[in-house]
Short mmCIF file of C-alpha atoms in Angstrom, two decimals:
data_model
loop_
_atom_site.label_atom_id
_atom_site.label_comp_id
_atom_site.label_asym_id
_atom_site.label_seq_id
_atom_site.Cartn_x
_atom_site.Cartn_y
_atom_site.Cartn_z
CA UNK A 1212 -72.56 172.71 -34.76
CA UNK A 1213 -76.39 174.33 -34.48
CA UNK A 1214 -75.45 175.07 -30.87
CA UNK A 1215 -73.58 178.23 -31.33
CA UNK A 1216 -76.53 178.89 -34.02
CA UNK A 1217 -78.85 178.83 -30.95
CA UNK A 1218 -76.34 180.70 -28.26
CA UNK A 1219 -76.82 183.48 -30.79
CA UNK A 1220 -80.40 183.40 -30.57
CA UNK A 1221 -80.63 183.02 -27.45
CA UNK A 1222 -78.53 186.20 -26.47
CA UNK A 1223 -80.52 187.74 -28.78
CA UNK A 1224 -84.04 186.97 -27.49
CA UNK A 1225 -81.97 187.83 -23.21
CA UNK A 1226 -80.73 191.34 -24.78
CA UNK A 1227 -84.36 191.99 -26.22
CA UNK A 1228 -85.74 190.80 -22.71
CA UNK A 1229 -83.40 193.44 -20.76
CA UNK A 1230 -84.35 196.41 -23.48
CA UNK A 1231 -88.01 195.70 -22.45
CA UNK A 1232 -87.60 195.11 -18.72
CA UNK A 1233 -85.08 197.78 -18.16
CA UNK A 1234 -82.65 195.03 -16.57
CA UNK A 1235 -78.79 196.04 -16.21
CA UNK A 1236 -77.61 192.58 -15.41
CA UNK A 1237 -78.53 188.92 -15.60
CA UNK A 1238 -77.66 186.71 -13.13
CA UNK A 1239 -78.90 182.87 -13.20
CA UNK A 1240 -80.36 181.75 -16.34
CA UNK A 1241 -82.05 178.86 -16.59
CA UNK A 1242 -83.08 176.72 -19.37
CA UNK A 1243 -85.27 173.80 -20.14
CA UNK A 1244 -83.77 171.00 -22.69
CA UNK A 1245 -85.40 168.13 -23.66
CA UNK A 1246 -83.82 164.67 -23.98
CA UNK A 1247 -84.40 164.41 -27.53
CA UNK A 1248 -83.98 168.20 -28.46
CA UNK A 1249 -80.59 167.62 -30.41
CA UNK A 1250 -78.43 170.30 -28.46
CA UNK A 1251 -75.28 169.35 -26.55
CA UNK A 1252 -75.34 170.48 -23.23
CA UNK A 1253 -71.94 170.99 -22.83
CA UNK A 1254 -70.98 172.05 -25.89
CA UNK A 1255 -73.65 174.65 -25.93
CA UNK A 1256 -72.27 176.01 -22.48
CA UNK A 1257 -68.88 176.15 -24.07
CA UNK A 1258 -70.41 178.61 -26.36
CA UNK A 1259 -72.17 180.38 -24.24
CA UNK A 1260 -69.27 181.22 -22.10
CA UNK A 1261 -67.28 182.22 -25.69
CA UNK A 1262 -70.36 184.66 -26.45
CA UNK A 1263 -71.75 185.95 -23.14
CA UNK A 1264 -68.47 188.81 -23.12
CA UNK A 1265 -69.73 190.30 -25.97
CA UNK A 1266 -73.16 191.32 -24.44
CA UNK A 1267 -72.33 193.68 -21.72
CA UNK A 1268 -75.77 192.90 -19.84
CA UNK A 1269 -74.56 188.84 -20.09
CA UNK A 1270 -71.09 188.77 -18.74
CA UNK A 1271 -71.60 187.63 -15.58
CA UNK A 1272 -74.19 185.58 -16.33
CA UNK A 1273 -74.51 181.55 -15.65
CA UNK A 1274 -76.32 178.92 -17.79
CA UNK A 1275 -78.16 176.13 -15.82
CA UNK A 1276 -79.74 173.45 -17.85
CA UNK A 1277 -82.75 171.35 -16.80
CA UNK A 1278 -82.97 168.64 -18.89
CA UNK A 1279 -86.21 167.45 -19.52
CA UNK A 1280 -87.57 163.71 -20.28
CA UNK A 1281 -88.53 162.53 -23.32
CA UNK A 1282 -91.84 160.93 -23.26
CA UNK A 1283 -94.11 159.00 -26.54
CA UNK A 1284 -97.30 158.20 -26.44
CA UNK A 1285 -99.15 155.10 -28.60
CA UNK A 1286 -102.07 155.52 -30.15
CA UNK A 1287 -102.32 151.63 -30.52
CA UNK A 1288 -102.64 150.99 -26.71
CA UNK A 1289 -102.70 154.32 -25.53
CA UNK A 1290 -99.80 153.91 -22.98
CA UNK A 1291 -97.02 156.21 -22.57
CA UNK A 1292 -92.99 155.00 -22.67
CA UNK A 1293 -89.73 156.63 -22.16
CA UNK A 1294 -88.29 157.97 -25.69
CA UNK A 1295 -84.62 157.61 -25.30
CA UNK A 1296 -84.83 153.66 -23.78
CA UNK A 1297 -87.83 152.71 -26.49
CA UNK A 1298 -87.22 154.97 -29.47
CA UNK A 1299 -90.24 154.86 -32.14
CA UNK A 1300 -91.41 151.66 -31.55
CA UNK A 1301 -93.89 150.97 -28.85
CA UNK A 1302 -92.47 148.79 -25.82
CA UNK A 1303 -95.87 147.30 -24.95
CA UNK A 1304 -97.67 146.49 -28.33
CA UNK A 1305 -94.97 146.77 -30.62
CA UNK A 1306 -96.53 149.53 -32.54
CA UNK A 1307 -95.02 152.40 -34.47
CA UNK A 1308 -98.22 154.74 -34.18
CA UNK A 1309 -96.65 157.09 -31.89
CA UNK A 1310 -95.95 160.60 -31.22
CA UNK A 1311 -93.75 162.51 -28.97
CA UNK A 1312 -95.60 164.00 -26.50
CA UNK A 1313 -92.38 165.80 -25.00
CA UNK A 1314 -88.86 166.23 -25.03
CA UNK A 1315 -87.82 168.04 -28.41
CA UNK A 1316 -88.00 171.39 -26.47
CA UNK A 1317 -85.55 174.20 -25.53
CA UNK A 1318 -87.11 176.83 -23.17
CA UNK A 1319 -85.97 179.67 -21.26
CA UNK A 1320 -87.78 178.80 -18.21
CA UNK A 1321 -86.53 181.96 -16.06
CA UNK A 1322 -83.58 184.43 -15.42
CA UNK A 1323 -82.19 185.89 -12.30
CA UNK A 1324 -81.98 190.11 -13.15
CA UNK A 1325 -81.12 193.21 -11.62
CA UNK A 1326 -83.63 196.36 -13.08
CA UNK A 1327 -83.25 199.91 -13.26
CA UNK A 1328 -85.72 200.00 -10.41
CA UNK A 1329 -83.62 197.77 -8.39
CA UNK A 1330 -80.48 199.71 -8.07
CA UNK A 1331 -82.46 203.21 -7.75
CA UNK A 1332 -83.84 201.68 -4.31
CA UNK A 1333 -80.66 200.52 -3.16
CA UNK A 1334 -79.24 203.62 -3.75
CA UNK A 1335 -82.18 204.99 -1.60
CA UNK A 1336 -81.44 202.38 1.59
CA UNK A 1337 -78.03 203.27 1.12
CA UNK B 101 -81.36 190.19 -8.30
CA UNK B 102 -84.99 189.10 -8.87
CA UNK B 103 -86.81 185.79 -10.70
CA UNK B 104 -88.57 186.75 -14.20
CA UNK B 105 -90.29 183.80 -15.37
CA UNK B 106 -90.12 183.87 -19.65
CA UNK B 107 -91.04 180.34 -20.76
CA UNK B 108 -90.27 181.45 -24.07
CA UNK B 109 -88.49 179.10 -26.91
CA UNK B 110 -84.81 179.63 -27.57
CA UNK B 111 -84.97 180.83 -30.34
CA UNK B 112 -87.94 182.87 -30.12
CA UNK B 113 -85.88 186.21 -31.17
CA UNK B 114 -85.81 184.12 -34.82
CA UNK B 115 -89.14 182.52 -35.17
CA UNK B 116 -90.12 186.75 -34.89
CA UNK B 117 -87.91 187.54 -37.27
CA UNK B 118 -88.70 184.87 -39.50
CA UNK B 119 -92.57 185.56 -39.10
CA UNK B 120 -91.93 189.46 -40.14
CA UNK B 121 -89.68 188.03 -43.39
CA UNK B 122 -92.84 186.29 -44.48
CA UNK B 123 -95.39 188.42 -44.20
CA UNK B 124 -93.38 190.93 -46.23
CA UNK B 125 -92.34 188.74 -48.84
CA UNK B 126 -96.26 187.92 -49.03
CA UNK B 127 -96.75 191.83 -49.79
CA UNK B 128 -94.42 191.90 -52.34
CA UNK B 129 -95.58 188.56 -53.80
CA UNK B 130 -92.49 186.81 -53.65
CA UNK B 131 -92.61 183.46 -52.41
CA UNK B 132 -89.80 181.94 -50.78
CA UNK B 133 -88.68 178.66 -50.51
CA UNK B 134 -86.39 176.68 -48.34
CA UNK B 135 -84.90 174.49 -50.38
CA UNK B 136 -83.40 171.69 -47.91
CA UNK B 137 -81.07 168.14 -48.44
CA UNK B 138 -77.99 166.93 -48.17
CA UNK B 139 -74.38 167.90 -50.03
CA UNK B 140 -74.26 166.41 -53.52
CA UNK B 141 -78.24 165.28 -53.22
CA UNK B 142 -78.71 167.22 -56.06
CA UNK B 143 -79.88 171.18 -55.34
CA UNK B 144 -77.92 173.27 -57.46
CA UNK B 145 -78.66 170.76 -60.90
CA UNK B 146 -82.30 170.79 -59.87
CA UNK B 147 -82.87 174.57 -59.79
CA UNK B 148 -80.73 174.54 -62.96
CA UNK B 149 -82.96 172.92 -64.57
CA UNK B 150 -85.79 174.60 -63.07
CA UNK B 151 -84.58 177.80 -63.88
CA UNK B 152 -84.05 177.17 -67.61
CA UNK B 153 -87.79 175.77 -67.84
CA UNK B 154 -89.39 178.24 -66.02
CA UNK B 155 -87.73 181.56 -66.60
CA UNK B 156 -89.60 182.85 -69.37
CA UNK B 157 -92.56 182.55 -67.21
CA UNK B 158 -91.62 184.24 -64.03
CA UNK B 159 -88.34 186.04 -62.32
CA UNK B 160 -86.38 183.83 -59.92
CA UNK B 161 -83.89 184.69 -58.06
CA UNK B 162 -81.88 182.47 -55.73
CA UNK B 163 -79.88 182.61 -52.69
CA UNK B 164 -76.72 180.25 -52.51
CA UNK B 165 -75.75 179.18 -49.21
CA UNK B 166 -72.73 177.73 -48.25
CA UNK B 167 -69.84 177.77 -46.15
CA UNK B 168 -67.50 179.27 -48.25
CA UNK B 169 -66.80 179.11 -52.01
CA UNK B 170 -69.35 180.72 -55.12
CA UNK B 171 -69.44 178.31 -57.45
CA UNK B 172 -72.88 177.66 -57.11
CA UNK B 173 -74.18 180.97 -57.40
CA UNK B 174 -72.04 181.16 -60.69
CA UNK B 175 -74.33 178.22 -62.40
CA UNK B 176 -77.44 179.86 -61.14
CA UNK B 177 -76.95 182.90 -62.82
CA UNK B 178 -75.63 180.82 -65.78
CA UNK B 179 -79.09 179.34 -65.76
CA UNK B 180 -80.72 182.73 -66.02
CA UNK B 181 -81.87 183.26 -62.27
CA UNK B 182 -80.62 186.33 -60.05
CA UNK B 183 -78.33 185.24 -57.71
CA UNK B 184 -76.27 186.19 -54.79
CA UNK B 185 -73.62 183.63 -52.93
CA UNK B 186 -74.08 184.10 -48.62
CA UNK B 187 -71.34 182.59 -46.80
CA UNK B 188 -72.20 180.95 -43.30
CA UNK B 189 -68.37 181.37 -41.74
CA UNK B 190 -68.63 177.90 -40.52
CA UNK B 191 -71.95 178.15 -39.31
CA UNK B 192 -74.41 174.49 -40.87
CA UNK B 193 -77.61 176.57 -41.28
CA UNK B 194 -79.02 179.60 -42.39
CA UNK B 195 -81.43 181.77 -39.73
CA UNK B 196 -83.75 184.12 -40.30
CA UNK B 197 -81.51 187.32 -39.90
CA UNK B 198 -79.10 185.75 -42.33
CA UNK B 199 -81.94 185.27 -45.11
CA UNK B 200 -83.15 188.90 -45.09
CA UNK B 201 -79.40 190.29 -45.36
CA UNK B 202 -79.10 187.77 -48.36
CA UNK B 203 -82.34 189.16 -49.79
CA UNK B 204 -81.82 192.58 -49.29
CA UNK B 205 -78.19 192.51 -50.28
CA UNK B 206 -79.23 190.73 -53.76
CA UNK B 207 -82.57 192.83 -54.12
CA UNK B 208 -85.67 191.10 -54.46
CA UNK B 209 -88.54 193.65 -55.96
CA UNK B 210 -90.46 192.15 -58.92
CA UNK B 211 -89.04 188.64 -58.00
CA UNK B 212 -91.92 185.94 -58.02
CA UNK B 213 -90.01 183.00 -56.72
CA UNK B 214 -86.97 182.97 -54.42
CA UNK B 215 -85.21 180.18 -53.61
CA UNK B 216 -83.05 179.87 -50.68
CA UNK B 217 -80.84 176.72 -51.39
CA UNK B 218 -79.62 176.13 -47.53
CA UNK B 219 -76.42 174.61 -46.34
CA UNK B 220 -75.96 170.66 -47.40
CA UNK B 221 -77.08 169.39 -44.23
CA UNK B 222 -80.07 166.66 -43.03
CA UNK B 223 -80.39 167.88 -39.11
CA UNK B 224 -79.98 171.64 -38.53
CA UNK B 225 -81.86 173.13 -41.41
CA UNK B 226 -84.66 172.15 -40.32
CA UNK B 227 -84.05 173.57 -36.55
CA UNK B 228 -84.41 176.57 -38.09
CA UNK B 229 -87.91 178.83 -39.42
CA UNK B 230 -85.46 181.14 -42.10
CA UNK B 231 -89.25 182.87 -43.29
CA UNK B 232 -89.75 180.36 -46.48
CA UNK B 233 -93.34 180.39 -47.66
CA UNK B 234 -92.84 176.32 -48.42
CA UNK B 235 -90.23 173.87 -47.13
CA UNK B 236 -88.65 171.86 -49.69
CA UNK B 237 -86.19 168.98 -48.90
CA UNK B 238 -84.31 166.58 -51.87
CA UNK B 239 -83.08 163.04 -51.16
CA UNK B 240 -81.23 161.35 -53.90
CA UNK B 241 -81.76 157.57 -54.32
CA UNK B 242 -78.25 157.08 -53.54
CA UNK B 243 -78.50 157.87 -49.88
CA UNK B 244 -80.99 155.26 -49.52
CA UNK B 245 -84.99 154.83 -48.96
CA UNK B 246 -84.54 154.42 -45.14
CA UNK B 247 -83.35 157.77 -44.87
CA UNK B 248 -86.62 159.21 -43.03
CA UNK B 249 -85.58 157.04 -40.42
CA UNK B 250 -82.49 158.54 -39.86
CA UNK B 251 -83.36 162.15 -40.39
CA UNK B 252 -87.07 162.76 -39.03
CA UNK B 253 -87.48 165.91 -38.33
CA UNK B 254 -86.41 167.34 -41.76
CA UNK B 255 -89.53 165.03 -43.01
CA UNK B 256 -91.50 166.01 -40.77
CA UNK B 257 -90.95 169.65 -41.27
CA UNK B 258 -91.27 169.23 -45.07
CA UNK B 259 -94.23 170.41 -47.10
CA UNK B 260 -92.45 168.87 -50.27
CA UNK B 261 -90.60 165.94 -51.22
CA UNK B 262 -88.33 165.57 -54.19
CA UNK B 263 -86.84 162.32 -54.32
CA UNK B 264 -83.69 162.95 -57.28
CA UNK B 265 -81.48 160.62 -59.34
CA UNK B 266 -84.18 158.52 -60.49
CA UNK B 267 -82.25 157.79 -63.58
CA UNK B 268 -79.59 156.02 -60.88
CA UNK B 269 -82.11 154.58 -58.94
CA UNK B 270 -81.67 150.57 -59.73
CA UNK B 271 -78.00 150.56 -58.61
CA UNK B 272 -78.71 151.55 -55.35
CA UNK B 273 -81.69 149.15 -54.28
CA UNK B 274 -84.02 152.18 -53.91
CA UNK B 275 -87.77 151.75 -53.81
CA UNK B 276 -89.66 154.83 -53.90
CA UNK B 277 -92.50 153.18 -51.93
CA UNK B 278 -90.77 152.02 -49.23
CA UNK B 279 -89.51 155.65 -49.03
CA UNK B 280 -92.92 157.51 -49.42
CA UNK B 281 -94.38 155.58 -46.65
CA UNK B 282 -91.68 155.87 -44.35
CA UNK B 283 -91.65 159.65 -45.40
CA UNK B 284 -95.66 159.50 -44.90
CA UNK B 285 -95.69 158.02 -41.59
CA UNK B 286 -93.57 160.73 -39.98
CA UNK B 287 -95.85 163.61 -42.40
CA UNK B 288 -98.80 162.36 -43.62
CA UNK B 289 -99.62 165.69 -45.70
CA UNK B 290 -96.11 165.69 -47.43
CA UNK B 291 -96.52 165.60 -51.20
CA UNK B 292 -93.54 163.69 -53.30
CA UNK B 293 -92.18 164.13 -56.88
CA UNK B 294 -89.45 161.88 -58.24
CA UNK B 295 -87.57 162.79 -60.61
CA UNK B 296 -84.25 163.18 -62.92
CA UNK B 297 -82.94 166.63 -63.51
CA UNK B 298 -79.91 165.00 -65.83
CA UNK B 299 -83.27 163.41 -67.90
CA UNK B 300 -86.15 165.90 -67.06
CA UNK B 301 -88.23 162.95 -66.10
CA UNK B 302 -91.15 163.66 -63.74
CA UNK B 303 -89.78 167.72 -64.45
CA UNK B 304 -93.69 168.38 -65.37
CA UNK B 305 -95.27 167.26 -62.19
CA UNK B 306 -92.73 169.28 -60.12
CA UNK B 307 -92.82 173.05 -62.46
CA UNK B 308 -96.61 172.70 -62.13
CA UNK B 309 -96.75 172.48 -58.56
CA UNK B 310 -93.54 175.31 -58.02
CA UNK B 311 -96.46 177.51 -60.74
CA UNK B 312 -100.04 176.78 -58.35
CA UNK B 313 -97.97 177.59 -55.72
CA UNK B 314 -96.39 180.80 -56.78
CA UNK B 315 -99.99 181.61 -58.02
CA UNK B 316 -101.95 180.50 -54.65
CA UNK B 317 -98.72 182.95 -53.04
CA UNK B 318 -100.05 185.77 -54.61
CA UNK B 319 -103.48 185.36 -54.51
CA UNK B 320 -103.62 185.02 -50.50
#
């Protein structure tokens, strides 16, 4: 259950994010996830959704997930191979001299928020 | 609403925390390891052991983490280390936030070596940068030698080995080789030390490598 481990983080790291940016609300947020990374998807939006009320500048927010392939590379033949089909061992040579190039990761790639700024110019056009 | 690109890791919020821990606890000269494996591989006999060896030679202190119960932190103490019991609530790892409250909450001034003896568990553990100094992980020879196999990343995220129960080992087809290598493939750097903590075998090896790196701790 590391999922709601990371939901905590994660609102941690978005409420540190709105302190700094003077945003009031976050809208969208979207998130990286590799194949291999080891986190749910749906679980981890089922926590999300049980944690988000307790951070007044999350409430309304939404979680989208990208997930992301997993790709290894041999060092044996130097080709590259799908992670989650192959698994360690190299599909074309039958190696096991390879490395994950990518897929373990778990990145905020952007959020959707409303600043300070934003609402003092509305007010003005209004 | 407008876009603002972060590209920043999940858990960002506790690799900063866990990078402020450590450079604190390397003021103070405490080093602090993260003592990793699974339930029953052996953790709390080990730093028993370890605790009545090296004692007289430098103040430990341990932090017992579990989900509930403080039985462990009772045979700590017993052993003659400080000791304080954190409770997870459920939760199968400990974070960096969690580790300083334990610290902080037990008291840690004059301490040379704290251990943090995590949460029985192979996978999330190892998710999770708690500000050790070293990474320690156990596996007993009953859970097998292909265990690396299994469980990669805590290898791979190992600076030490400890491969326990060696006094068991024949009655569980266990061959330390086969385990190193595996171990060696995913880390090449890791460095291994079987032993027995109910016999003290290969006890030497591990105390004087816990001592250099105390020392080395300090010195840097």
């Amino acid at each position: 259950m590391h999922e709601m481990g990371i939901v905590l983080h994660l609102a941690k790291t978005l409420d540190q994010t709105a302190a700094d940016e003077k945003i009031i609300k976050i809208g969208r947020v979207t998130l990286q996830v590799g194949e291999v990374s080891g986190i749910m998807t749906d679980l981890f939006c089922d926590c999300w959704n049980y944690f988000k009320v307790r951070h007044p500048v999350l409430s309304d927010s939404t979680l989208q997930i990208e997930t992301m392939p997993a790709v290894t590379f041999c060092d044996n033949c130097k080709k590259e191979y799908g992670t989650v089909e192959h698994g360690r061992q190299c599909p074309f040579c039958g190696s096991y001299e390879t490395w994950l190039i990518t897929g373990n990761q778990c990145v905020i790639k952007e959020i959707e928020a409303m600043t300070e700024d934003d609402v003092a110019q509305s007010d003005k056009t209004e | 609403m407008k876009i603002i690109e972060l590209k920043e890791t999940i858990t960002a919020s506790n690799d900063r925390d866990a990078e402020q821990l450590r450079q604190e606890l390397r003021k103070k000269g405490t080093l602090l390891i993260n003592l990793m494996a699974s339930p029953g591989a052996g953790k709390t006999t080990l730093l028993e052991r370890t605790i009545n060896d090296l004692s007289s030679q430098m103040n430990i202190a341990v932090l017992e983490a579990d989900v509930d119960s403080s039985v462990d932190a009772e045979r700590v103490a017993k052993a003659g280390a400080r000791a304080i019991q954190v409770h997870t609530g459920g939760m199968c790892h400990m974070d960096a936030g969690m580790t300083r409250n334990g610290l902080e909450e037990m008291g840690y001034e004059g301490i040379d070596l704290a251990v943090l003896e995590n949460v029985g568990n192979l996978i999330c553990p190892a998710e999770f940068d708690t500000g050790a100094g070293k990474k320690v992980m156990i596996l007993s020879t009953p859970e097998g030698d292909d265990t690396p196999l299994k469980y990669p990343l805590m290898f791979r995220e190992s600076d030490v080995l400890i491969i326990s129960k060696t006094d068991v080992m024949q009655f569980f087809d266990f061959s330390i080789e086969k385990c190193v290598e595996r171990a060696k493939k995913l880390n090449p750097n890791i460095i291994f030390f079987p032993l027995s903590s109910k016999t003290g075998e290969g006890f030497d090896e591990w105390e004087k490598w816990l001592k250099d790196a105390v020392k080395e701790w300090k010195n840097n």
